[in-house]
Amino acid sequence: PYQVISVDFIKSDVRRDVFVEQCPELVIVDETHTCARPTGASTSQQQRYHLVSRIATKPGQQLILLTATPHSGKPEEFHSLLGLLRPEFETLDLPNSTQAERRELARFFVQRKRADVEKWMGEDTPFPEREAFEWPYDLSSGYSRFFEAILDFARKLIAPDPARGHQKRVQYWTALALLRGVMSSPAAGIEMLNTRLENLATAAGDDAATPDSARESEANPVGDTEFGFEGDNAPTQVIERNDWTDHQRRRLRDFAQELAALGNIKDDSKLASAELILDDWLSAGFNPVVFCRYIATANYVGEHLAPALKRKFPKLDLQVITSELPDELRKQRIEEMGRSPQRVLVATDCLSEGVNLQEHFTGVLHYDLPWNPNRLEQREGRVDRYGQMASKVKACLLYGADNPIDGIVLDVLLRKVREIKRATGINVPFPEDSQSIIDTITQALLLNPGRQIEKKRNKHQIEFDFGDFGEAAAAKANVTRKVDEAAEREKASRSIFAQNAIKAQEIEADLREVDEAIGDPKAVEEFVSATLNNLLGVEIRRERKGYRLVTGNLPAALRELLPAGDPVHVSFHSPTPEGHHYIGRKHRFVEQLCQLVMANTLARADKRAARAAVVRTRQVATKTTLLLFRCRNVIEQSKVGNKIVAEEMLLWGWRGTPQQKEFLDHAEAKRLLSEARASSDLSPQARAGFLDNELKLLAGLGAEFDAIAEQQSKRLVDAHERFSALMDKQRFQVVYPVLPMDLLGVYILLPDGA
């Protein structure tokens, strides 16, 4: 049995101690970067770190930490993760570490790039090419007049006023929230502007009573968190805290009325640009995800774009998914969308982490720019990941050419990160506090109307010039330097942690043997298709991308394990083609099919596999006997004494008679068993006679069978030790093979004409 538990559910003081005390022997922590010891004041992240560090220090605890972004950009946070592996790793000076120290660390830290696995052991593991671009839009005349008016209102709102000093931070946040909201969408702006103003005096009074120290340590509620989902509701609580005058309240109501008139494709150039981009993508066969910052914006985009796009694409399935839906319902809606030929998913950042969208979607449109560069990669990584069947995915940044805050976010924060990604293929986590950078520049912009951002359009994008805006120019230079330094650290880190000790050729044979023992995708494909066709009389037909399985004749116990519908399209390979259901070795359908065949075979019921067969075939020139054994071995770790029971199937046999000692190894026996086809019939009496004669020979082969078992035991130990030499240096020894081996099948191949 296994448990899947939210870290945020068990990190609290109430549950943490109980879980740490009773947690399973093996714990796997996903998205480990969210559990690093934070350099800032993130209480939630501190609780996560405390939980995982408690688990890591338990004696005998097995712990696996998984993350695609171990480097947050802050070296001290990365080192706190290394310290979870071993305390001494936290203080390790990686750039100046010795080879011995790096080798020791590499035993616990495995970092693999796409390039390392794309052609691993000759197998093709495809990843898509990401085509990223920007799309600027100009405000309509009506929206431009509205924006200038509310920008002027925001500047007056944060103008210095000694009588309201305690409200300075709240006034800035309020101005920022209003500007971000109205430029996200008219719907988000209206939601903020229509906040229940009659209750605002109470909220403002409560804020005035808050100690200065508490206000100073409070994080900006308008920004984006570094990792994790910060919520997708508009920050109306900020507006409620501001101390509004009667005149300002009237202005807010007027703004809301003006904005309501702009909520259409004609007056909202951002919405119109999104329609153009999505029209182009859908026409080219892409199925995009549109990421919005706020619930109100996502609903607004869905409400207006669905009818507009369906005029040209009548079969389009456009859905809106936000945090208003429970997690299971979100997944269900996404899965249902996969059945539609064309689809557009409009979502908030509730889907930007921990959700796989690559099976059904091939593009990302950033309707709202993320204010944290790390969020950029998180969004695009939903479709640009393993399992994406498309050779190319699209990613577009939509931004307002007339919006100075969009220009700051794009040019100061996002472009440099994308430039590094494009040039080196490395995703560099943003090394600075992006919100503090935005705050520094936007406060200067709002407090100094004379600050100007010059723009120059070229064919592909808009270039921003901060020559007359010293704060922005300084911030951009600082970000460029810090990101370049982070990229160099990342390159050095990848060199340090490259798993050069793992050489494919050294373990390839063992991995092939594992596939042979437990069943690779080809074996699963052959077993399922042959069993359904030959044993159960179920139609399963090969198609270009997979199989068409007619479910009408399936036993009920098997039918309920497949998706609804008849026929069902299935595939035995991953990544799975679109519109197909993946059936792997561990799929319940395969397990149930195995149980059905084994039960029928041992009970000698109908629809069973043959444990004995005599076949005349052209595949052999002399009589050939094949035996199917189940061999079991008990092996032990030499140091700690843990015992493992290893079980596998083995094919063995001989040509002629055993006395001739022309024995066949597993590979040759398997080839013959797979390829042999009956060339003519044998009478039941002849089959029985050949089988009886062969069974009598087995009684005298006990010594040979035991020798095979001993040989298998030694091979098993050698394989364990080759693997452990790369990992934990354990030694193994055979305690005993379980004798005699179980004989499961006897198959006699006679040459044609015998």
Short mmCIF file of N, CA and C in Angstrom, two decimals, residues 404-514:
data_model
loop_
_atom_site.label_atom_id
_atom_site.label_comp_id
_atom_site.label_asym_id
_atom_site.label_seq_id
_atom_site.Cartn_x
_atom_site.Cartn_y
_atom_site.Cartn_z
N PRO A 404 3.31 50.83 -19.31
CA PRO A 404 4.69 50.90 -18.82
C PRO A 404 5.05 49.77 -17.87
N ILE A 405 4.08 49.26 -17.12
CA ILE A 405 4.39 48.16 -16.19
C ILE A 405 4.67 46.88 -16.97
N ASP A 406 3.91 46.61 -18.03
CA ASP A 406 4.22 45.47 -18.89
C ASP A 406 5.62 45.60 -19.47
N GLY A 407 5.98 46.81 -19.90
CA GLY A 407 7.32 47.03 -20.45
C GLY A 407 8.40 46.75 -19.44
N ILE A 408 8.19 47.16 -18.19
CA ILE A 408 9.18 46.92 -17.13
C ILE A 408 9.32 45.43 -16.87
N VAL A 409 8.19 44.73 -16.69
CA VAL A 409 8.22 43.29 -16.39
C VAL A 409 8.88 42.54 -17.54
N LEU A 410 8.50 42.87 -18.77
CA LEU A 410 9.02 42.16 -19.92
C LEU A 410 10.51 42.39 -20.12
N ASP A 411 10.92 43.66 -20.15
CA ASP A 411 12.29 43.97 -20.54
C ASP A 411 13.29 43.77 -19.40
N VAL A 412 12.86 44.04 -18.17
CA VAL A 412 13.79 43.92 -17.04
C VAL A 412 13.86 42.49 -16.53
N LEU A 413 12.72 41.79 -16.49
CA LEU A 413 12.68 40.48 -15.83
C LEU A 413 12.66 39.29 -16.79
N LEU A 414 11.81 39.33 -17.81
CA LEU A 414 11.52 38.11 -18.57
C LEU A 414 12.46 37.87 -19.75
N ARG A 415 12.83 38.93 -20.47
CA ARG A 415 13.59 38.72 -21.70
C ARG A 415 14.95 38.09 -21.45
N LYS A 416 15.64 38.51 -20.40
CA LYS A 416 16.98 37.98 -20.14
C LYS A 416 16.93 36.49 -19.85
N VAL A 417 15.94 36.06 -19.08
CA VAL A 417 15.80 34.64 -18.76
C VAL A 417 15.53 33.85 -20.03
N ARG A 418 14.68 34.39 -20.90
CA ARG A 418 14.39 33.70 -22.16
C ARG A 418 15.61 33.66 -23.07
N GLU A 419 16.37 34.73 -23.06
CA GLU A 419 17.58 34.79 -23.89
C GLU A 419 18.57 33.70 -23.49
N ILE A 420 18.77 33.51 -22.17
CA ILE A 420 19.67 32.46 -21.68
C ILE A 420 19.14 31.09 -22.08
N LYS A 421 17.84 30.89 -21.93
CA LYS A 421 17.22 29.61 -22.28
C LYS A 421 17.43 29.30 -23.76
N ARG A 422 17.23 30.31 -24.61
CA ARG A 422 17.36 30.12 -26.05
C ARG A 422 18.81 29.84 -26.45
N ALA A 423 19.76 30.51 -25.80
CA ALA A 423 21.16 30.40 -26.18
C ALA A 423 21.82 29.13 -25.65
N THR A 424 21.47 28.72 -24.44
CA THR A 424 22.18 27.60 -23.79
C THR A 424 21.32 26.37 -23.56
N GLY A 425 20.01 26.52 -23.67
CA GLY A 425 19.13 25.40 -23.34
C GLY A 425 18.94 25.21 -21.85
N ILE A 426 19.53 26.11 -21.05
CA ILE A 426 19.45 26.00 -19.59
C ILE A 426 18.36 26.92 -19.07
N ASN A 427 17.50 26.37 -18.24
CA ASN A 427 16.50 27.19 -17.57
C ASN A 427 17.09 27.73 -16.28
N VAL A 428 17.35 29.02 -16.24
CA VAL A 428 18.01 29.63 -15.08
C VAL A 428 16.96 30.18 -14.13
N PRO A 429 16.88 29.64 -12.92
CA PRO A 429 15.96 30.22 -11.93
C PRO A 429 16.35 31.66 -11.63
N PHE A 430 15.35 32.52 -11.48
CA PHE A 430 15.63 33.94 -11.29
C PHE A 430 16.31 34.15 -9.94
N PRO A 431 17.50 34.79 -9.93
CA PRO A 431 18.30 34.85 -8.70
C PRO A 431 17.93 35.96 -7.74
N GLU A 432 17.02 36.84 -8.11
CA GLU A 432 16.69 37.99 -7.28
C GLU A 432 15.22 37.95 -6.86
N ASP A 433 14.85 38.82 -5.94
CA ASP A 433 13.46 38.98 -5.54
C ASP A 433 12.78 39.84 -6.60
N SER A 434 12.04 39.21 -7.51
CA SER A 434 11.47 39.94 -8.64
C SER A 434 10.48 41.01 -8.18
N GLN A 435 9.74 40.74 -7.10
CA GLN A 435 8.74 41.71 -6.67
C GLN A 435 9.39 42.99 -6.15
N SER A 436 10.51 42.86 -5.45
CA SER A 436 11.18 44.07 -4.94
C SER A 436 11.71 44.91 -6.10
N ILE A 437 12.14 44.25 -7.19
CA ILE A 437 12.60 44.99 -8.37
C ILE A 437 11.43 45.76 -8.99
N ILE A 438 10.29 45.07 -9.14
CA ILE A 438 9.11 45.72 -9.69
C ILE A 438 8.69 46.89 -8.80
N ASP A 439 8.71 46.67 -7.49
CA ASP A 439 8.30 47.74 -6.57
C ASP A 439 9.20 48.97 -6.71
N THR A 440 10.51 48.75 -6.80
CA THR A 440 11.44 49.87 -6.92
C THR A 440 11.16 50.70 -8.16
N ILE A 441 10.96 50.01 -9.29
CA ILE A 441 10.77 50.73 -10.56
C ILE A 441 9.40 51.38 -10.63
N THR A 442 8.36 50.63 -10.25
CA THR A 442 7.00 51.18 -10.39
C THR A 442 6.75 52.33 -9.42
N GLN A 443 7.33 52.27 -8.22
CA GLN A 443 7.19 53.41 -7.31
C GLN A 443 7.83 54.65 -7.91
N ALA A 444 9.01 54.47 -8.51
CA ALA A 444 9.67 55.61 -9.16
C ALA A 444 8.84 56.12 -10.32
N LEU A 445 8.22 55.19 -11.05
CA LEU A 445 7.39 55.57 -12.19
C LEU A 445 6.16 56.36 -11.74
N LEU A 446 5.53 55.90 -10.66
CA LEU A 446 4.31 56.56 -10.20
C LEU A 446 4.58 57.87 -9.48
N LEU A 447 5.69 57.93 -8.76
CA LEU A 447 6.01 59.15 -8.01
C LEU A 447 6.61 60.24 -8.88
N ASN A 448 7.14 59.84 -10.05
CA ASN A 448 7.81 60.81 -10.92
C ASN A 448 7.20 60.73 -12.33
N PRO A 449 6.13 61.45 -12.60
CA PRO A 449 5.50 61.40 -13.92
C PRO A 449 6.45 61.71 -15.06
N GLY A 450 7.57 62.37 -14.76
CA GLY A 450 8.52 62.70 -15.81
C GLY A 450 9.34 61.52 -16.29
N ARG A 451 9.33 60.42 -15.52
CA ARG A 451 10.08 59.23 -15.95
C ARG A 451 9.44 58.68 -17.22
N GLN A 452 10.23 58.53 -18.26
CA GLN A 452 9.71 58.08 -19.54
C GLN A 452 10.42 56.80 -19.99
N ILE A 453 9.66 55.94 -20.65
CA ILE A 453 10.23 54.73 -21.25
C ILE A 453 10.09 54.89 -22.76
N GLU A 454 11.22 55.08 -23.42
CA GLU A 454 11.20 55.23 -24.88
C GLU A 454 11.06 53.86 -25.53
N LYS A 455 10.31 53.82 -26.65
CA LYS A 455 10.07 52.55 -27.34
C LYS A 455 10.49 52.69 -28.80
N LYS A 456 11.04 51.60 -29.31
CA LYS A 456 11.40 51.56 -30.73
C LYS A 456 10.94 50.22 -31.29
N ARG A 457 10.09 50.26 -32.30
CA ARG A 457 9.56 49.03 -32.88
C ARG A 457 10.48 48.52 -33.98
N ASN A 458 10.73 47.22 -33.94
CA ASN A 458 11.36 46.60 -35.10
C ASN A 458 10.44 45.49 -35.59
N LYS A 459 10.93 44.68 -36.47
CA LYS A 459 10.06 43.72 -37.13
C LYS A 459 9.47 42.71 -36.15
N HIS A 460 10.28 42.30 -35.16
CA HIS A 460 9.87 41.19 -34.31
C HIS A 460 9.35 41.62 -32.94
N GLN A 461 9.82 42.73 -32.41
CA GLN A 461 9.42 43.10 -31.06
C GLN A 461 9.66 44.59 -30.84
N ILE A 462 9.28 45.04 -29.65
CA ILE A 462 9.50 46.43 -29.26
C ILE A 462 10.72 46.49 -28.35
N GLU A 463 11.64 47.39 -28.67
CA GLU A 463 12.81 47.61 -27.82
C GLU A 463 12.51 48.77 -26.87
N PHE A 464 12.83 48.58 -25.59
CA PHE A 464 12.58 49.60 -24.58
C PHE A 464 13.89 50.29 -24.22
N ASP A 465 13.83 51.60 -24.09
CA ASP A 465 15.02 52.40 -23.75
C ASP A 465 14.76 53.10 -22.42
N PHE A 466 15.55 52.73 -21.39
CA PHE A 466 15.40 53.33 -20.07
C PHE A 466 16.43 54.43 -19.83
N GLY A 467 16.90 55.06 -20.91
CA GLY A 467 17.95 56.07 -20.78
C GLY A 467 17.57 57.22 -19.87
N ASP A 468 16.29 57.62 -19.87
CA ASP A 468 15.82 58.72 -19.02
C ASP A 468 15.12 58.23 -17.76
N PHE A 469 15.32 56.95 -17.47
CA PHE A 469 14.64 56.35 -16.31
C PHE A 469 15.70 55.58 -15.53
N GLY A 470 16.43 56.33 -14.68
CA GLY A 470 17.61 55.77 -14.01
C GLY A 470 17.34 54.54 -13.19
N GLU A 471 16.21 54.52 -12.44
CA GLU A 471 15.91 53.37 -11.59
C GLU A 471 15.72 52.10 -12.43
N ALA A 472 15.01 52.23 -13.55
CA ALA A 472 14.77 51.07 -14.41
C ALA A 472 16.06 50.60 -15.07
N ALA A 473 16.87 51.56 -15.54
CA ALA A 473 18.14 51.20 -16.19
C ALA A 473 19.06 50.48 -15.21
N ALA A 474 19.13 50.97 -13.97
CA ALA A 474 19.99 50.33 -12.96
C ALA A 474 19.49 48.94 -12.62
N ALA A 475 18.16 48.79 -12.49
CA ALA A 475 17.60 47.48 -12.18
C ALA A 475 17.86 46.49 -13.30
N LYS A 476 17.72 46.94 -14.56
CA LYS A 476 17.95 46.05 -15.68
C LYS A 476 19.41 45.60 -15.73
N ALA A 477 20.34 46.53 -15.49
CA ALA A 477 21.77 46.17 -15.49
C ALA A 477 22.07 45.17 -14.38
N ASN A 478 21.47 45.38 -13.22
CA ASN A 478 21.70 44.48 -12.09
C ASN A 478 21.13 43.09 -12.37
N VAL A 479 19.92 43.05 -12.93
CA VAL A 479 19.30 41.76 -13.26
C VAL A 479 20.13 41.02 -14.31
N THR A 480 20.59 41.74 -15.33
CA THR A 480 21.41 41.11 -16.37
C THR A 480 22.65 40.47 -15.77
N ARG A 481 23.31 41.21 -14.89
CA ARG A 481 24.53 40.68 -14.25
C ARG A 481 24.22 39.46 -13.38
N LYS A 482 23.17 39.55 -12.58
CA LYS A 482 22.84 38.44 -11.67
C LYS A 482 22.40 37.20 -12.44
N VAL A 483 21.64 37.38 -13.51
CA VAL A 483 21.19 36.23 -14.30
C VAL A 483 22.37 35.58 -15.01
N ASP A 484 23.30 36.40 -15.54
CA ASP A 484 24.50 35.84 -16.17
C ASP A 484 25.31 35.03 -15.15
N GLU A 485 25.44 35.56 -13.94
CA GLU A 485 26.17 34.84 -12.90
C GLU A 485 25.46 33.53 -12.55
N ALA A 486 24.13 33.58 -12.46
CA ALA A 486 23.36 32.37 -12.16
C ALA A 486 23.52 31.33 -13.26
N ALA A 487 23.56 31.81 -14.52
CA ALA A 487 23.75 30.87 -15.64
C ALA A 487 25.10 30.19 -15.57
N GLU A 488 26.13 30.95 -15.21
CA GLU A 488 27.47 30.35 -15.06
C GLU A 488 27.49 29.35 -13.92
N ARG A 489 26.81 29.68 -12.81
CA ARG A 489 26.74 28.73 -11.69
C ARG A 489 26.02 27.46 -12.11
N GLU A 490 24.97 27.63 -12.91
CA GLU A 490 24.21 26.47 -13.35
C GLU A 490 25.04 25.58 -14.27
N LYS A 491 25.81 26.21 -15.18
CA LYS A 491 26.69 25.42 -16.05
C LYS A 491 27.70 24.64 -15.23
N ALA A 492 28.32 25.33 -14.26
CA ALA A 492 29.32 24.67 -13.41
C ALA A 492 28.69 23.55 -12.61
N SER A 493 27.49 23.80 -12.11
CA SER A 493 26.79 22.78 -11.32
C SER A 493 26.50 21.56 -12.16
N ARG A 494 26.05 21.77 -13.39
CA ARG A 494 25.74 20.63 -14.25
C ARG A 494 26.99 19.83 -14.56
N SER A 495 28.11 20.52 -14.67
CA SER A 495 29.37 19.81 -14.89
C SER A 495 29.75 19.00 -13.66
N ILE A 496 29.56 19.60 -12.48
CA ILE A 496 29.90 18.90 -11.23
C ILE A 496 29.03 17.68 -11.05
N PHE A 497 27.74 17.82 -11.34
CA PHE A 497 26.80 16.75 -11.02
C PHE A 497 26.51 15.83 -12.20
N ALA A 498 27.18 16.04 -13.32
CA ALA A 498 26.99 15.12 -14.44
C ALA A 498 27.33 13.71 -13.98
N GLN A 499 26.42 12.78 -14.25
CA GLN A 499 26.61 11.42 -13.74
C GLN A 499 27.54 10.64 -14.67
N ASN A 500 28.80 11.09 -14.70
CA ASN A 500 29.77 10.42 -15.55
C ASN A 500 30.08 9.01 -15.05
N ALA A 501 29.80 8.78 -13.76
CA ALA A 501 30.07 7.44 -13.22
C ALA A 501 29.12 6.41 -13.80
N ILE A 502 27.95 6.85 -14.26
CA ILE A 502 27.00 5.91 -14.84
C ILE A 502 27.27 5.81 -16.33
N LYS A 503 27.85 4.71 -16.74
CA LYS A 503 28.16 4.48 -18.15
C LYS A 503 27.15 3.47 -18.68
N ALA A 504 26.46 3.89 -19.73
CA ALA A 504 25.36 3.07 -20.24
C ALA A 504 25.82 1.66 -20.58
N GLN A 505 27.03 1.57 -21.19
CA GLN A 505 27.48 0.26 -21.63
C GLN A 505 27.72 -0.70 -20.48
N GLU A 506 27.98 -0.15 -19.27
CA GLU A 506 28.26 -1.02 -18.13
C GLU A 506 27.00 -1.65 -17.56
N ILE A 507 25.88 -0.99 -17.68
CA ILE A 507 24.66 -1.54 -17.10
C ILE A 507 23.60 -1.86 -18.15
N GLU A 508 23.95 -1.63 -19.44
CA GLU A 508 22.96 -1.87 -20.49
C GLU A 508 22.50 -3.32 -20.50
N ALA A 509 23.46 -4.26 -20.39
CA ALA A 509 23.09 -5.68 -20.42
C ALA A 509 22.15 -6.01 -19.27
N ASP A 510 22.43 -5.43 -18.08
CA ASP A 510 21.58 -5.71 -16.93
C ASP A 510 20.18 -5.12 -17.13
N LEU A 511 20.12 -3.91 -17.70
CA LEU A 511 18.82 -3.31 -17.93
C LEU A 511 18.02 -4.11 -18.97
N ARG A 512 18.72 -4.63 -19.97
CA ARG A 512 18.05 -5.48 -20.96
C ARG A 512 17.51 -6.74 -20.28
N GLU A 513 18.28 -7.29 -19.34
CA GLU A 513 17.82 -8.47 -18.62
C GLU A 513 16.60 -8.16 -17.76
N VAL A 514 16.58 -6.96 -17.18
CA VAL A 514 15.41 -6.57 -16.40
C VAL A 514 14.18 -6.52 -17.30
#
